[in-house]
Short mmCIF file of C-alpha atoms in Angstrom, two decimals:
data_model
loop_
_atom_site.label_atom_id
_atom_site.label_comp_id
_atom_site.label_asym_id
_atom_site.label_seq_id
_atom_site.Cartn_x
_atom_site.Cartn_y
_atom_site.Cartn_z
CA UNK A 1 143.72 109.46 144.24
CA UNK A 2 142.31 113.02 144.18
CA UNK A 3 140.64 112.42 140.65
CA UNK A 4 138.42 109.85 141.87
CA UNK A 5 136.01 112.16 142.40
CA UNK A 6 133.39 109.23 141.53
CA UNK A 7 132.08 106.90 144.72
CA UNK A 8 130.02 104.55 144.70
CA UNK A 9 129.68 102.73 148.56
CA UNK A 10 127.69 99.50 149.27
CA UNK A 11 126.45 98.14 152.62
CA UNK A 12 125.25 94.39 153.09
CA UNK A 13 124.04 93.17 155.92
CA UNK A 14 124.37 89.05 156.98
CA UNK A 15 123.40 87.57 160.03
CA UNK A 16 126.59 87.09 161.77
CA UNK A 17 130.09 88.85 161.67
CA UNK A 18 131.91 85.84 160.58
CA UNK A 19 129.61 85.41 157.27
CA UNK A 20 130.33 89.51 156.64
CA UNK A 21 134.72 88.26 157.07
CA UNK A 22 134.34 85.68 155.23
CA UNK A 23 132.60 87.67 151.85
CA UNK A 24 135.41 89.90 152.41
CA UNK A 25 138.24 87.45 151.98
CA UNK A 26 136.53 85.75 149.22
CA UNK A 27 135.96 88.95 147.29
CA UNK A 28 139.38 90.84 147.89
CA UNK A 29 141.73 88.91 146.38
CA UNK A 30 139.90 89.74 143.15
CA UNK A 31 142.53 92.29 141.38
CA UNK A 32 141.50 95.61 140.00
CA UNK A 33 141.62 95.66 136.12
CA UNK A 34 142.58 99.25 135.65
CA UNK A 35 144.05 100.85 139.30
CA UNK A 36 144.93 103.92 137.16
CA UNK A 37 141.12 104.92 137.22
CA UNK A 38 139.94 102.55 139.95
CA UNK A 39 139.83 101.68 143.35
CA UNK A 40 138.03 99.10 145.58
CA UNK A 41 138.18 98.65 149.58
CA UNK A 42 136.56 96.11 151.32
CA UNK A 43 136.28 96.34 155.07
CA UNK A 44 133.23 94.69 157.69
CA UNK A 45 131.83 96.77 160.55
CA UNK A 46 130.16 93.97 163.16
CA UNK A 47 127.64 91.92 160.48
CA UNK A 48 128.00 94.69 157.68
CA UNK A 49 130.54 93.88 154.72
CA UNK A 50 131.22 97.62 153.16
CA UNK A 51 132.36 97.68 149.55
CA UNK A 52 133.64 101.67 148.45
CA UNK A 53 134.35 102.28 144.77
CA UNK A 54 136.28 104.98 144.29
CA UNK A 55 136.72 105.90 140.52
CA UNK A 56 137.43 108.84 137.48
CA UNK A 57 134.10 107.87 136.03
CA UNK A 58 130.64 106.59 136.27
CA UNK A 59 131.79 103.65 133.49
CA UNK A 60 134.46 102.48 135.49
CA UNK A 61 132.26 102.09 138.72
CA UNK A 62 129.48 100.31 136.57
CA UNK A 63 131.58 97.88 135.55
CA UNK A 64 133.41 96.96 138.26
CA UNK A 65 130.15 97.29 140.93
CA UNK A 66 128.53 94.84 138.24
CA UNK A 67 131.31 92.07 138.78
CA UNK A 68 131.61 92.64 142.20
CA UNK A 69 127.51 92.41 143.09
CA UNK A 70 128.17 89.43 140.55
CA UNK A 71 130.64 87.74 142.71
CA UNK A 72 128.78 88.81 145.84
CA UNK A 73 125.75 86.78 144.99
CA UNK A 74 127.87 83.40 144.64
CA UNK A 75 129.35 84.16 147.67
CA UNK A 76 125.94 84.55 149.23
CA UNK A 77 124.28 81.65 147.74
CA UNK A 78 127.34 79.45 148.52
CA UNK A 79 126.76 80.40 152.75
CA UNK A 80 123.24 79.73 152.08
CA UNK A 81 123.43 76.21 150.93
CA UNK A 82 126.51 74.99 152.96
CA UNK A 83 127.07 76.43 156.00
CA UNK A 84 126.04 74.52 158.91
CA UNK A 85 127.22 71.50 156.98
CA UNK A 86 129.10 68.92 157.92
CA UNK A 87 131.89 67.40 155.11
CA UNK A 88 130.57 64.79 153.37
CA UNK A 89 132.98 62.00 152.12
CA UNK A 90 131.06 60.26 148.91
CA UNK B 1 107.58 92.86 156.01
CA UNK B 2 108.74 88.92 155.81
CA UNK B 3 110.97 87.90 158.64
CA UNK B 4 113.52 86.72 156.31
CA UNK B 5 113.90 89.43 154.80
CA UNK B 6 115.46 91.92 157.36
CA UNK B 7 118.87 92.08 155.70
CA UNK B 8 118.31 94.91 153.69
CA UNK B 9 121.57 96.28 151.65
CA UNK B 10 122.01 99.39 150.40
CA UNK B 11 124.33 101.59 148.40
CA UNK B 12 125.20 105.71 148.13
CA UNK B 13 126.72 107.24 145.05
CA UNK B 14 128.08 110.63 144.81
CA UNK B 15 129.74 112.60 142.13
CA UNK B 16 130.99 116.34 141.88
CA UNK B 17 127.17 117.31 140.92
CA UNK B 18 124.98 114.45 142.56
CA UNK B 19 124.80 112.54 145.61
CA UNK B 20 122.31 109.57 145.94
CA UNK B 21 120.82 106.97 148.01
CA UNK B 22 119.79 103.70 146.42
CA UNK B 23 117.72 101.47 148.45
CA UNK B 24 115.58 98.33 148.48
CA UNK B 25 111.73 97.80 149.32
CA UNK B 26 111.75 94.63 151.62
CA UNK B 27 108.20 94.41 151.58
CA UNK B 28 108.54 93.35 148.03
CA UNK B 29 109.43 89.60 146.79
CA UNK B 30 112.46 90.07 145.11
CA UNK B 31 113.54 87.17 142.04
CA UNK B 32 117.42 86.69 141.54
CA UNK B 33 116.93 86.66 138.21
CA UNK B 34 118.40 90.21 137.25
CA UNK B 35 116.94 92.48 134.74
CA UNK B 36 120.36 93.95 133.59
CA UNK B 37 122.50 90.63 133.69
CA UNK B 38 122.23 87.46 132.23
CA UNK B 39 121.76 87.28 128.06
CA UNK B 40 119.90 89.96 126.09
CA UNK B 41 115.90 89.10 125.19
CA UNK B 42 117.13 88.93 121.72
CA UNK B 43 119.46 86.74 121.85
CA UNK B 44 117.27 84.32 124.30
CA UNK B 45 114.53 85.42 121.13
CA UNK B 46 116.92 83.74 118.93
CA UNK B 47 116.83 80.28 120.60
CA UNK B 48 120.34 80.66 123.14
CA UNK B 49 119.81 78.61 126.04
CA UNK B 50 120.72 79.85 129.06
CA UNK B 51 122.93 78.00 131.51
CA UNK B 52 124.25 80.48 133.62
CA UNK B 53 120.73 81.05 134.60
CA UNK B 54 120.88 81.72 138.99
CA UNK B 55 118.71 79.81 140.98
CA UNK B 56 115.65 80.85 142.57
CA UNK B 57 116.27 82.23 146.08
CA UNK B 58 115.54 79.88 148.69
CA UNK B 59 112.69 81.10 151.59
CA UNK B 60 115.95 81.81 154.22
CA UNK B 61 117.30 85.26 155.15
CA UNK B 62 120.11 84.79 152.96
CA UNK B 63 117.74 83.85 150.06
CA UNK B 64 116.23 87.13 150.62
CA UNK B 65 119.50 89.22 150.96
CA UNK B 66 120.57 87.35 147.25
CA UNK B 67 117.01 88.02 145.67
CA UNK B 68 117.45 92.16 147.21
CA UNK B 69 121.34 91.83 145.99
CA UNK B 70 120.26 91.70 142.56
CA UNK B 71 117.32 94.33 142.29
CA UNK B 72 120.11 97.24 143.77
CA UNK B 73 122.26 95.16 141.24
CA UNK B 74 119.71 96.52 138.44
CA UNK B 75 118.77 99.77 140.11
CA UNK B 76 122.52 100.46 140.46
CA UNK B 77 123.30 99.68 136.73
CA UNK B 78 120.29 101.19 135.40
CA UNK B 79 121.54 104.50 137.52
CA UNK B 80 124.80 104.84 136.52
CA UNK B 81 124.01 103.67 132.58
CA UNK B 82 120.95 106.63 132.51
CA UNK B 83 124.18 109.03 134.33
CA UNK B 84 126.55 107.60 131.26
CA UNK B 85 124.12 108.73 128.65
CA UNK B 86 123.31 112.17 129.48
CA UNK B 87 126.90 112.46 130.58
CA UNK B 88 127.68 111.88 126.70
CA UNK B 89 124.47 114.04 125.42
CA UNK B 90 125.96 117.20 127.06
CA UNK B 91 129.05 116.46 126.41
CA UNK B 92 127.43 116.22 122.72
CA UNK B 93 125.82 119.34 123.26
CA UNK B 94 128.16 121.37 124.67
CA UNK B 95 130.31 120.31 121.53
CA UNK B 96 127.54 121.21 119.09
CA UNK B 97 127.36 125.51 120.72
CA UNK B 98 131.19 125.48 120.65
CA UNK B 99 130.73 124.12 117.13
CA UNK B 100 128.44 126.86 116.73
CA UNK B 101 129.39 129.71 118.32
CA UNK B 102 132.70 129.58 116.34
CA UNK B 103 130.62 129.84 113.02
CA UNK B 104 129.04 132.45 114.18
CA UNK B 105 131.51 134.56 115.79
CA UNK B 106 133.69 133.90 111.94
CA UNK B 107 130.80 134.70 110.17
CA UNK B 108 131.28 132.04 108.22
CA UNK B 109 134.30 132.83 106.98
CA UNK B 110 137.52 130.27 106.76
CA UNK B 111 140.59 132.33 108.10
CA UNK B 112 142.60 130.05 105.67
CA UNK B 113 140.45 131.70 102.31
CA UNK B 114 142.64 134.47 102.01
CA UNK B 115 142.20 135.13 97.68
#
């Protein structure tokens, strides 16, 4: 929207492309709370995941950059003590 | 710098008036335990226990990336609160010489006192 005037764009790095998909997929199915004032794109160039707020104001982009970092850091922490792995029957 | 700690994010605001950079130092050790998330002090001053509490970043490059995650996590939050507030002091301001101005210019006088 042209109002959005408002951007706030993250880059994260992780060491292989399929780590940067996968925090993707786990993070877009999130929805937006208020699409009126807000939007959120996820995309992944190579091992970067890219995260672009787009928003009216700087509140809106606080909050939702907040939750999304939020969720970003479970996502991260989950790779980094499971993968490699193997499933474990107990 | 580390090893483990070459995955370095970053993040670039911009607004009509401002455009920004924020980045990380990797040569710093960076904890996971955020400044701006988590409870308050005073409310951890007032006995709350805190179970939410993240663990500590283990020595791997994703450990890293999680520990660097959450200082742009503060820096980011910090940045836009600080562009919040003096977004509402001149709006505050710009209020108050409106306010102002409009005494002045009616010299004080209410256009609705007409005896």
């Amino acid at each position: 929207m042209s109002d959005f005037n408002h951007t706030l764009a993250f880059s994260v790095p992780f060491e292989t492309a399929r780590q940067a998909q996968i925090a993707q997929r786990a993070l877009d199915p999130d929805p937006i709370l208020k699409p009126s004032e807000l939007s959120v794109e996820y995309s992944t160039e190579d091992t970067f995941l890219k995260i672009d707020f787009k928003g009216r104001s700087d509140r809106v982009i606080r909050v939702a950059a907040n939750n999304v970092l939020e969720n970003l850091k479970t996502v991260v922490e989950c790779m980094d003590e499971f993968e490699g792995q193997k499933d474990v029957c107990i | 710098m580390p090893a483990t700690r070459d995955l370095i994010p970053y993040a670039e605001y911009s607004s009509p008036d401002l455009s920004k950079k924020l980045t990380v130092d990797a040569t710093l050790t960076h904890s996971t335990n955020g400044k701006t998330t988590g409870p308050s002090d005073h409310v951890l001053g007032a006995g709350a226990v805190d179970n939410d509490k993240p663990s500590e970043a283990k020595s791997s490059r994703l450990g890293a990336l999680r520990g660097m995650l959450t200082t742009l996590q503060d820096d980011v939050n910090e940045f836009l609160t600080q562009r919040m507030k003096d977004a509402d002091a001149a709006h505050t301001r710009a209020e108050e010489e409106a306010d102002l101005e409009r005494r002045v210019l009616d010299d004080g006088v209410d256009e609705d006192d007409e005896d």
